[in-house]
Short mmCIF file of C-alpha atoms and ligand atoms in Angstrom, two decimals:
data_model
loop_
_atom_site.label_atom_id
_atom_site.label_comp_id
_atom_site.label_asym_id
_atom_site.label_seq_id
_atom_site.Cartn_x
_atom_site.Cartn_y
_atom_site.Cartn_z
CA MET A 1 -79.01 -12.24 -12.66
CA HIS A 2 -82.27 -13.28 -14.28
CA LYS A 3 -85.07 -10.68 -14.08
CA TYR A 4 -86.30 -12.22 -10.84
CA SER A 5 -85.90 -15.14 -8.48
CA VAL A 6 -88.34 -16.86 -6.15
CA ARG A 7 -87.13 -17.68 -2.65
CA CYS A 8 -88.41 -19.12 0.58
CA PRO A 9 -88.52 -16.37 3.25
CA THR A 10 -87.66 -18.90 5.96
CA CYS A 11 -84.49 -20.52 4.53
CA GLY A 12 -83.68 -18.03 1.77
CA GLU A 13 -83.24 -20.94 -0.65
CA MET A 14 -83.92 -20.27 -4.33
CA GLN A 15 -86.94 -22.16 -5.70
CA ASP A 16 -88.32 -23.17 -9.06
CA PRO A 17 -90.00 -19.91 -10.16
CA MET A 18 -93.35 -21.70 -10.69
CA SER A 19 -93.30 -23.49 -7.36
CA LEU A 20 -96.02 -22.84 -4.79
CA ILE A 21 -94.14 -24.36 -1.84
CA CYS A 22 -90.62 -24.43 -0.42
CA SER A 23 -88.60 -27.42 -1.62
CA LYS A 24 -87.29 -27.83 1.93
CA GLY A 25 -90.85 -28.06 3.22
CA HIS A 26 -91.05 -24.77 5.14
CA ASP A 27 -94.57 -23.52 5.73
CA ALA A 28 -94.05 -20.13 4.14
CA LEU A 29 -95.31 -18.07 1.23
CA LEU A 30 -92.53 -17.99 -1.35
CA ARG A 31 -91.52 -14.49 -2.35
CA THR A 32 -90.22 -12.86 -5.53
CA PHE A 33 -86.96 -10.90 -5.59
CA TYR A 34 -86.43 -8.57 -8.53
CA GLY A 35 -83.18 -7.59 -10.19
CA ALA A 36 -84.43 -4.01 -10.66
CA SER A 37 -84.16 -2.34 -7.27
CA GLN A 38 -85.97 0.81 -8.44
CA LEU A 39 -89.45 0.97 -9.90
CA ILE A 40 -89.34 2.58 -13.35
CA PRO A 41 -92.82 2.59 -14.94
CA ARG A 42 -92.86 1.25 -18.49
CA ASN A 43 -94.85 2.77 -21.27
CA ILE A 44 -96.86 -0.40 -21.96
CA PRO A 45 -100.61 -0.86 -21.50
CA GLY A 46 -102.41 -1.83 -18.31
CA ILE A 47 -100.74 -3.68 -15.49
CA TRP A 48 -97.55 -4.12 -17.56
CA GLU A 49 -96.57 -0.59 -16.64
CA PHE A 50 -95.11 -2.39 -13.60
CA TYR A 51 -93.38 -5.01 -15.73
CA ASP A 52 -90.07 -4.83 -13.86
CA TRP A 53 -91.77 -5.94 -10.64
CA LEU A 54 -93.96 -8.67 -12.10
CA PRO A 55 -92.69 -12.28 -12.32
CA VAL A 56 -93.16 -12.54 -16.09
CA ASP A 57 -90.94 -12.57 -19.18
CA GLY A 58 -93.45 -11.19 -21.65
CA ILE A 59 -96.90 -9.62 -21.74
CA ILE A 60 -100.45 -10.25 -22.89
CA GLY A 61 -100.95 -7.00 -24.76
CA GLU A 62 -104.70 -6.96 -25.09
CA GLY A 63 -107.35 -6.42 -22.47
CA THR A 64 -105.47 -5.53 -19.30
CA GLY A 65 -106.39 -2.65 -17.09
CA LYS A 66 -104.58 -1.18 -14.14
CA THR A 67 -105.40 0.59 -10.94
CA VAL A 68 -106.19 4.29 -11.27
CA THR A 69 -105.23 6.32 -8.21
CA TYR A 70 -106.67 9.79 -7.71
CA LYS A 71 -107.05 12.25 -4.86
CA SER A 72 -110.56 12.27 -3.42
CA GLU A 73 -112.35 15.58 -3.05
CA ALA A 74 -116.02 15.20 -2.18
CA PHE A 75 -115.82 12.04 -0.09
CA ALA A 76 -112.63 13.24 1.64
CA ARG A 77 -114.31 16.53 2.51
CA GLU A 78 -117.32 14.71 3.95
CA LEU A 79 -114.99 12.73 6.24
CA GLY A 80 -112.81 15.76 7.00
CA LEU A 81 -109.71 14.16 5.47
CA SER A 82 -107.09 16.23 3.65
CA ASP A 83 -104.97 13.54 2.02
CA LEU A 84 -107.19 10.66 0.91
CA TYR A 85 -106.40 8.77 -2.29
CA ILE A 86 -108.73 6.36 -4.00
CA ALA A 87 -107.06 3.39 -5.70
CA PHE A 88 -109.84 2.51 -8.11
CA ASN A 89 -110.01 -0.95 -9.69
CA GLY A 90 -112.74 -1.25 -12.24
CA TYR A 91 -114.40 0.50 -15.15
CA TRP A 92 -114.71 4.27 -15.19
CA PRO A 93 -114.01 5.79 -18.59
CA GLU A 94 -113.79 9.41 -17.39
CA LYS A 95 -110.85 8.38 -15.22
CA ASN A 96 -109.32 6.08 -17.84
CA ALA A 97 -110.08 3.10 -15.63
CA SER A 98 -110.53 0.07 -17.85
CA MET A 99 -110.38 -3.06 -15.76
CA MET A 100 -113.08 -4.75 -17.76
CA THR A 101 -114.22 -7.39 -15.30
CA CYS A 102 -114.59 -4.62 -12.73
CA THR A 103 -112.50 -6.02 -9.87
CA PHE A 104 -108.82 -6.22 -8.99
CA LYS A 105 -108.88 -9.99 -9.62
CA ASP A 106 -107.80 -8.99 -13.15
CA LEU A 107 -104.46 -8.05 -11.62
CA GLU A 108 -103.80 -11.65 -10.64
CA ALA A 109 -105.29 -13.35 -13.69
CA PHE A 110 -103.10 -11.66 -16.32
CA PRO A 111 -99.66 -12.37 -14.79
CA THR A 112 -100.76 -15.90 -13.84
CA MET A 113 -101.82 -16.76 -17.39
CA GLN A 114 -98.79 -15.01 -18.91
CA ARG A 115 -96.54 -17.32 -16.88
CA LEU A 116 -98.28 -20.42 -18.26
CA LEU A 117 -97.98 -19.05 -21.79
CA GLU A 118 -94.29 -18.35 -21.60
CA ARG A 119 -93.59 -21.83 -20.22
CA GLN A 120 -95.73 -23.38 -22.94
CA ASP A 121 -97.47 -25.21 -20.14
CA ARG A 122 -100.27 -27.14 -21.78
CA ARG A 123 -102.10 -27.98 -18.60
CA ILE A 124 -105.60 -26.61 -18.21
CA MET A 125 -106.08 -23.82 -15.69
CA ALA A 126 -108.73 -24.84 -13.17
CA VAL A 127 -110.42 -22.17 -11.09
CA ALA A 128 -112.86 -22.74 -8.26
CA SER A 129 -114.55 -19.51 -7.39
CA ALA A 130 -117.88 -18.03 -6.45
CA GLY A 131 -117.45 -15.10 -8.77
CA ASN A 132 -114.88 -12.40 -9.37
CA THR A 133 -111.84 -14.65 -9.78
CA ALA A 134 -113.73 -16.84 -12.24
CA ARG A 135 -114.78 -13.79 -14.27
CA ALA A 136 -111.22 -12.45 -14.37
CA PHE A 137 -109.79 -15.75 -15.62
CA ALA A 138 -112.61 -16.12 -18.16
CA HIS A 139 -111.70 -12.68 -19.52
CA VAL A 140 -107.99 -13.32 -19.95
CA CYS A 141 -108.50 -16.82 -21.36
CA SER A 142 -110.98 -15.54 -23.93
CA ILE A 143 -108.21 -13.27 -25.15
CA THR A 144 -105.31 -15.73 -25.11
CA ARG A 145 -107.42 -18.80 -26.07
CA GLN A 146 -105.86 -20.82 -23.25
CA PRO A 147 -108.18 -23.58 -22.02
CA LEU A 148 -109.91 -22.87 -18.71
CA LEU A 149 -112.06 -24.99 -16.43
CA LEU A 150 -114.37 -23.01 -14.16
CA VAL A 151 -116.21 -24.81 -11.38
CA VAL A 152 -118.72 -22.58 -9.66
CA PRO A 153 -121.63 -23.03 -7.28
CA GLN A 154 -124.90 -23.04 -9.24
CA ASN A 155 -126.23 -19.93 -7.54
CA SER A 156 -123.29 -17.72 -8.43
CA VAL A 157 -123.42 -18.38 -12.16
CA HIS A 158 -125.05 -14.97 -12.75
CA ARG A 159 -121.71 -13.36 -11.94
CA LEU A 160 -120.11 -14.96 -14.96
CA TRP A 161 -120.60 -12.43 -17.70
CA THR A 162 -117.99 -11.47 -20.26
CA LEU A 163 -117.38 -8.98 -23.05
CA HIS A 164 -116.36 -11.76 -25.39
CA GLU A 165 -118.82 -13.43 -27.69
CA ASP A 166 -116.57 -16.42 -28.32
CA THR A 167 -115.99 -18.28 -25.07
CA SER A 168 -115.04 -21.62 -26.59
CA SER A 169 -111.81 -21.77 -24.59
CA ILE A 170 -113.84 -22.00 -21.37
CA CYS A 171 -115.47 -25.08 -19.89
CA LEU A 172 -117.99 -24.01 -17.26
CA VAL A 173 -119.31 -26.53 -14.76
CA THR A 174 -121.92 -25.56 -12.21
CA VAL A 175 -122.34 -27.49 -9.00
CA GLU A 176 -125.63 -27.98 -7.21
CA GLY A 177 -125.35 -28.33 -3.49
CA ASP A 178 -124.04 -26.03 -0.88
CA TYR A 179 -121.15 -23.70 -1.29
CA TYR A 180 -118.62 -25.84 0.59
CA ASN A 181 -119.36 -28.91 -1.48
CA ALA A 182 -118.93 -26.99 -4.68
CA ILE A 183 -115.56 -25.57 -3.70
CA GLU A 184 -114.40 -28.91 -2.33
CA LEU A 185 -115.31 -30.72 -5.53
CA ALA A 186 -113.57 -28.08 -7.61
CA ASN A 187 -110.39 -28.40 -5.59
CA LYS A 188 -110.41 -32.17 -5.99
CA VAL A 189 -110.72 -31.89 -9.76
CA ALA A 190 -108.06 -29.19 -9.93
CA SER A 191 -105.51 -31.36 -8.16
CA ARG A 192 -105.48 -33.87 -11.04
CA GLU A 193 -102.50 -34.03 -13.32
CA MET A 194 -104.06 -32.46 -16.40
CA PHE A 195 -104.90 -29.31 -14.49
CA VAL A 196 -102.93 -26.50 -12.98
CA SER A 197 -104.52 -24.70 -10.09
CA GLU A 198 -104.46 -20.96 -9.64
CA GLY A 199 -102.71 -21.37 -6.31
CA GLY A 200 -104.38 -18.62 -4.30
CA ALA A 201 -102.13 -16.70 -1.95
CA LYS A 202 -99.24 -19.07 -2.66
CA ASN A 203 -99.01 -17.90 -6.26
CA VAL A 204 -96.38 -15.13 -6.49
CA ALA A 205 -97.87 -13.89 -9.78
CA ARG A 206 -101.16 -13.37 -8.05
CA ARG A 207 -99.65 -11.49 -5.12
CA ASP A 208 -97.27 -9.35 -7.15
CA GLY A 209 -100.15 -8.56 -9.51
CA MET A 210 -102.30 -7.38 -6.61
CA GLY A 211 -99.29 -5.52 -5.23
CA THR A 212 -99.43 -3.18 -8.23
CA VAL A 213 -102.28 -1.37 -6.45
CA MET A 214 -99.72 -0.07 -3.95
CA LEU A 215 -97.19 0.60 -6.73
CA ASP A 216 -99.67 2.71 -8.64
CA ALA A 217 -100.70 4.59 -5.51
CA VAL A 218 -97.12 5.39 -4.54
CA LEU A 219 -96.14 6.56 -8.03
CA THR A 220 -99.20 8.83 -7.99
CA ILE A 221 -98.67 10.22 -4.50
CA GLY A 222 -94.89 10.36 -4.74
CA LYS A 223 -94.39 8.64 -1.39
CA LEU A 224 -95.62 5.73 0.67
CA PRO A 225 -98.99 6.48 2.31
CA MET A 226 -99.37 6.15 6.08
CA HIS A 227 -102.48 3.96 5.83
CA TYR A 228 -103.89 1.37 3.45
CA PHE A 229 -107.56 0.27 3.65
CA GLN A 230 -108.90 -2.85 1.97
CA ALA A 231 -111.74 -5.35 2.35
CA VAL A 232 -110.37 -8.88 2.56
CA GLY A 233 -111.52 -12.46 2.31
CA SER A 234 -108.26 -14.39 2.09
CA GLY A 235 -106.23 -11.30 2.95
CA THR A 236 -103.99 -11.85 -0.06
CA GLY A 237 -104.40 -8.24 -1.15
CA GLY A 238 -103.19 -7.12 2.27
CA ILE A 239 -100.14 -9.38 2.12
CA SER A 240 -99.43 -8.13 -1.39
CA SER A 241 -99.53 -4.47 -0.48
CA TRP A 242 -97.19 -5.12 2.46
CA GLU A 243 -94.72 -6.93 0.16
CA ALA A 244 -94.96 -4.14 -2.43
CA SER A 245 -94.29 -1.61 0.34
CA LEU A 246 -91.16 -3.51 1.39
CA ARG A 247 -89.87 -3.25 -2.19
CA LEU A 248 -90.78 0.43 -2.34
CA ILE A 249 -88.77 1.08 0.83
CA GLN A 250 -85.81 -0.74 -0.77
CA ASP A 251 -86.24 1.51 -3.80
CA GLY A 252 -85.20 4.37 -1.54
CA ARG A 253 -87.21 7.24 -3.05
CA PHE A 254 -90.55 6.88 -1.31
CA GLY A 255 -89.87 6.88 2.44
CA ASN A 256 -89.01 4.15 4.89
CA VAL A 257 -92.15 3.59 6.95
CA LEU A 258 -94.46 0.72 6.06
CA PRO A 259 -98.08 1.78 5.50
CA GLN A 260 -100.32 0.53 8.28
CA LEU A 261 -102.72 -2.15 7.03
CA HIS A 262 -106.42 -1.60 7.82
CA LEU A 263 -108.21 -4.76 6.72
CA ALA A 264 -111.98 -5.17 6.83
CA GLN A 265 -114.31 -8.15 6.81
CA ASN A 266 -118.07 -8.50 6.62
CA LEU A 267 -119.60 -9.59 9.96
CA PRO A 268 -120.41 -12.16 11.14
CA CYS A 269 -118.52 -14.14 8.47
CA ALA A 270 -115.09 -12.90 9.44
CA PRO A 271 -112.58 -15.66 10.21
CA LEU A 272 -109.59 -13.31 9.98
CA ILE A 273 -111.02 -11.12 12.71
CA SER A 274 -111.44 -14.11 15.02
CA LEU A 275 -107.91 -15.31 14.26
CA TRP A 276 -106.41 -11.85 14.87
CA ALA A 277 -108.38 -11.51 18.12
CA ASN A 278 -107.50 -15.09 19.05
CA ASN A 279 -111.17 -15.91 19.40
CA VAL A 280 -111.78 -19.53 18.41
CA ALA A 281 -115.42 -19.49 19.58
CA ASP A 282 -116.48 -17.38 16.59
CA GLN A 283 -115.50 -20.15 14.21
CA SER A 284 -118.66 -22.15 14.86
CA ILE A 285 -120.86 -19.20 13.83
CA VAL A 286 -118.88 -18.97 10.63
CA ASP A 287 -119.28 -22.69 9.93
CA ARG A 288 -123.01 -22.66 10.53
CA LYS A 289 -124.07 -19.40 8.95
CA CYS A 290 -121.74 -18.36 6.20
CA PRO A 291 -121.74 -17.10 3.48
CA LYS A 292 -125.52 -16.85 3.62
CA ASP A 293 -126.89 -13.31 3.96
CA MET A 294 -123.53 -11.62 3.62
CA TYR A 295 -123.57 -8.17 2.06
CA ALA A 296 -120.32 -9.01 0.28
CA ASP A 297 -120.18 -12.79 -0.02
CA VAL A 298 -117.07 -12.68 -2.22
CA LEU A 299 -115.25 -11.84 1.01
CA PHE A 300 -115.99 -15.20 2.50
CA ASN A 301 -112.99 -17.47 2.82
CA ARG A 302 -112.93 -20.31 5.27
CA LYS A 303 -109.19 -20.95 5.30
CA PRO A 304 -107.31 -17.70 4.88
CA PRO A 305 -103.47 -17.85 4.84
CA TYR A 306 -103.17 -16.42 8.32
CA SER A 307 -100.40 -18.11 10.27
CA VAL A 308 -98.16 -19.23 7.39
CA VAL A 309 -94.81 -17.38 7.34
CA GLY A 310 -95.32 -14.24 5.26
CA GLY A 311 -99.09 -14.50 5.67
CA VAL A 312 -101.78 -12.21 7.05
CA ARG A 313 -100.58 -12.31 10.67
CA ASP A 314 -97.05 -11.33 9.70
CA ALA A 315 -98.36 -8.55 7.46
CA LEU A 316 -100.55 -7.14 10.25
CA GLN A 317 -97.77 -7.40 12.84
CA ALA A 318 -95.10 -5.87 10.61
CA THR A 319 -97.26 -2.85 9.78
CA GLY A 320 -98.97 -2.35 13.14
CA GLY A 321 -102.18 -3.22 11.35
CA ARG A 322 -105.81 -3.40 12.41
CA MET A 323 -108.85 -5.49 11.51
CA TYR A 324 -112.39 -4.09 11.19
CA GLY A 325 -115.67 -5.99 11.43
CA ILE A 326 -118.32 -4.36 9.27
CA ASP A 327 -121.98 -5.36 9.41
CA ASN A 328 -124.32 -5.31 6.44
CA ALA A 329 -126.01 -2.04 7.39
CA ALA A 330 -122.71 -0.16 7.77
CA ALA A 331 -121.53 -1.45 4.39
CA ALA A 332 -124.76 -0.44 2.63
CA ASN A 333 -124.62 2.99 4.18
CA ALA A 334 -120.97 3.49 3.20
CA ARG A 335 -121.69 2.41 -0.36
CA GLN A 336 -124.47 4.92 -0.78
CA LEU A 337 -122.39 7.79 0.60
CA PHE A 338 -119.35 6.95 -1.53
CA GLU A 339 -121.34 6.51 -4.73
CA GLU A 340 -123.19 9.79 -4.23
CA LEU A 341 -120.04 11.78 -3.54
CA GLU A 342 -117.50 10.20 -5.89
CA GLY A 343 -119.94 9.53 -8.72
CA ILE A 344 -119.27 5.87 -9.53
CA ASP A 345 -120.92 2.63 -8.44
CA ILE A 346 -118.80 0.30 -6.32
CA ASN A 347 -118.79 -3.41 -5.57
CA PRO A 348 -120.30 -4.50 -2.19
CA ALA A 349 -116.84 -5.71 -1.08
CA ALA A 350 -115.34 -2.29 -1.74
CA ALA A 351 -118.14 -0.76 0.36
CA VAL A 352 -116.89 -2.81 3.31
CA ALA A 353 -113.52 -1.05 3.00
CA VAL A 354 -115.21 2.35 2.75
CA ALA A 355 -117.12 1.60 5.97
CA ALA A 356 -113.85 0.65 7.69
CA LEU A 357 -112.34 3.99 6.74
CA MET A 358 -115.40 5.79 8.13
CA ARG A 359 -115.03 3.80 11.35
CA ALA A 360 -111.32 4.65 11.63
CA VAL A 361 -112.10 8.37 11.28
CA GLU A 362 -114.89 8.18 13.81
CA LYS A 363 -112.76 6.29 16.34
CA LYS A 364 -109.77 8.56 15.66
CA PHE A 365 -107.52 5.65 14.70
CA ILE A 366 -106.14 7.94 12.01
CA ASP A 367 -105.42 11.65 11.91
CA ARG A 368 -107.32 13.95 9.53
CA ASN A 369 -104.14 14.99 7.74
CA ASP A 370 -102.66 11.49 7.39
CA SER A 371 -102.04 10.20 3.88
CA ILE A 372 -104.43 7.36 3.17
CA VAL A 373 -104.98 4.93 0.31
CA LEU A 374 -108.44 3.40 0.06
CA ASN A 375 -108.45 0.38 -2.22
CA ILE A 376 -111.73 0.24 -4.12
CA THR A 377 -111.25 -3.39 -5.09
CA GLY A 378 -114.18 -3.40 -7.49
CA GLY A 379 -116.28 -0.73 -9.17
CA GLY A 380 -118.06 0.51 -12.26
CA MET A 381 -119.99 -2.68 -12.89
CA GLU A 382 -123.33 -0.89 -13.32
CA ARG A 383 -121.63 1.62 -15.55
CA LEU A 384 -120.13 -1.15 -17.71
CA HIS A 385 -123.52 -2.82 -18.04
CA ARG A 386 -124.88 0.44 -19.42
CA ASP A 387 -122.02 0.99 -21.87
CA TYR A 388 -121.42 -2.53 -23.20
CA ASN A 389 -123.17 -5.55 -24.53
CA LEU A 390 -122.26 -8.39 -22.15
CA TYR A 391 -122.65 -12.12 -22.60
CA ASN A 392 -123.47 -14.62 -19.91
CA LEU A 393 -121.31 -17.73 -19.86
CA VAL A 394 -123.40 -20.80 -20.63
CA PRO A 395 -122.69 -23.87 -18.47
CA ASP A 396 -121.28 -26.88 -20.34
CA MET A 397 -122.40 -29.18 -17.59
CA ARG A 398 -124.23 -29.29 -14.28
CA VAL A 399 -123.29 -31.75 -11.58
CA SER A 400 -124.54 -32.49 -8.13
CA ALA A 401 -121.99 -32.21 -5.36
CA HIS A 402 -123.39 -35.44 -3.93
CA ASP A 403 -122.92 -37.43 -7.10
CA PRO A 404 -120.01 -39.84 -6.46
CA GLU A 405 -119.25 -39.73 -10.20
CA ALA A 406 -119.14 -35.92 -10.36
CA GLU A 407 -115.38 -35.65 -10.49
CA LEU A 408 -115.07 -38.18 -13.31
CA LYS A 409 -117.89 -36.57 -15.23
CA ILE A 410 -116.13 -33.20 -15.11
CA VAL A 411 -112.85 -34.70 -16.30
CA GLY A 412 -114.72 -36.44 -19.13
CA LYS A 413 -116.38 -33.21 -20.19
CA VAL A 414 -113.10 -31.31 -20.20
CA SER A 415 -111.34 -34.02 -22.23
CA GLU A 416 -114.14 -33.97 -24.78
CA LYS A 417 -114.25 -30.20 -25.07
CA PHE A 418 -110.52 -29.60 -25.30
CA LYS A 419 -109.70 -32.90 -27.06
CA ARG A 420 -107.20 -33.96 -24.41
C1 PLP B 501 -111.40 -11.04 -3.87
C2 PLP B 501 -111.91 -9.69 -3.54
C3 PLP B 501 -111.55 -9.02 -2.36
C4 PLP B 501 -110.69 -9.64 -1.29
O1 PLP B 501 -109.46 -10.01 -1.76
P1 PLP B 501 -108.32 -10.69 -0.87
O2 PLP B 501 -107.86 -11.84 -1.71
O3 PLP B 501 -108.87 -11.12 0.42
O4 PLP B 501 -107.28 -9.65 -0.72
C5 PLP B 501 -112.02 -7.76 -2.16
N1 PLP B 501 -112.80 -7.14 -3.07
C6 PLP B 501 -113.17 -7.74 -4.21
C7 PLP B 501 -114.04 -7.00 -5.16
C8 PLP B 501 -112.74 -9.02 -4.50
O5 PLP B 501 -113.12 -9.60 -5.64
#
């Protein structure tokens, strides 16, 4: 058998490994199956430690980081928990944490770009994002020199900093207009033939990359935890940790009970909570108000992969999971407490997960001696800004979302820049 195969969970049919959809048309997230049934960590840098369970046939050696899992003392004591592990994704030199764009989006960007490299796919990666995903792809493409088109809303351009002085492999387009228009335009451009789109939750490289958070946690703890806490927008990280847990059960050495998923969103912009509670009325609030005034606007996602087979609903049902709605004040409060006690700055999205854990303790959804993994999806950004000289990406072009020529203008700019 090849290192891995990609199959449809509905019909079991083998698929082209790069495919995002079932060839028989089933509405399901394709899933990877690995030849190696046991997880043996490799002595290679960063995320590639989990090489055997990543859908790649090679590595990008430079610039990757991985999750660092450690047992919490101060914050755990404050909450009265005896077995709390922090899965830290970001920059924290004292803990050897070196995810240099400071969020776990790095974990999807590296395997995704490695797959294009090994297929000698010359198409241009196109990423529509309001922030962390764009930064992660900019980082990896600055290293590999693969061409990248980033389309971002004008008002999130400040999030696009990088460690690399030479960013000539990146074409950055900013879009004036509201957030929806910007994302919509980006998706239209990305669906053209010369581009390949990152694929979101449908991309197995993205999910298996994010699943390494659970792999790292379990190798550190020595067994599957009882609970997994994460802040979600699309919920892809939740799906990924469920899938990783299924593989870890198959491995046979880490227990046979799936960790319960505890997924948190930032109120009131929380479509997954409405879907899980079957509350369609909330959707109109989301449409009118969001993502304005969110504490963690990276968590906003209008169309999360909820009801697709193998999506968020299945992950929550399979694990007996829960959803948490966290308001801005609770998130801010959780952030302050965590930062004070653990001694590292965290991303606003991660603070939403911390607040969910505090809520679960308070409501006695979990027992004080339960083993818990808290995914800090982003952290150490302030620390990195102190330690490094960072460069802001300079836009190559600005377009208005209402310009009927916008799409063509972007394509023209890309062709000119990358001589395609
Ligand atoms: C993207 C992101 C999340 C949410 O990720 P999902 O795709 O919904 O799992 C959480 N935290 C940070 C910092 C992020 O960038």
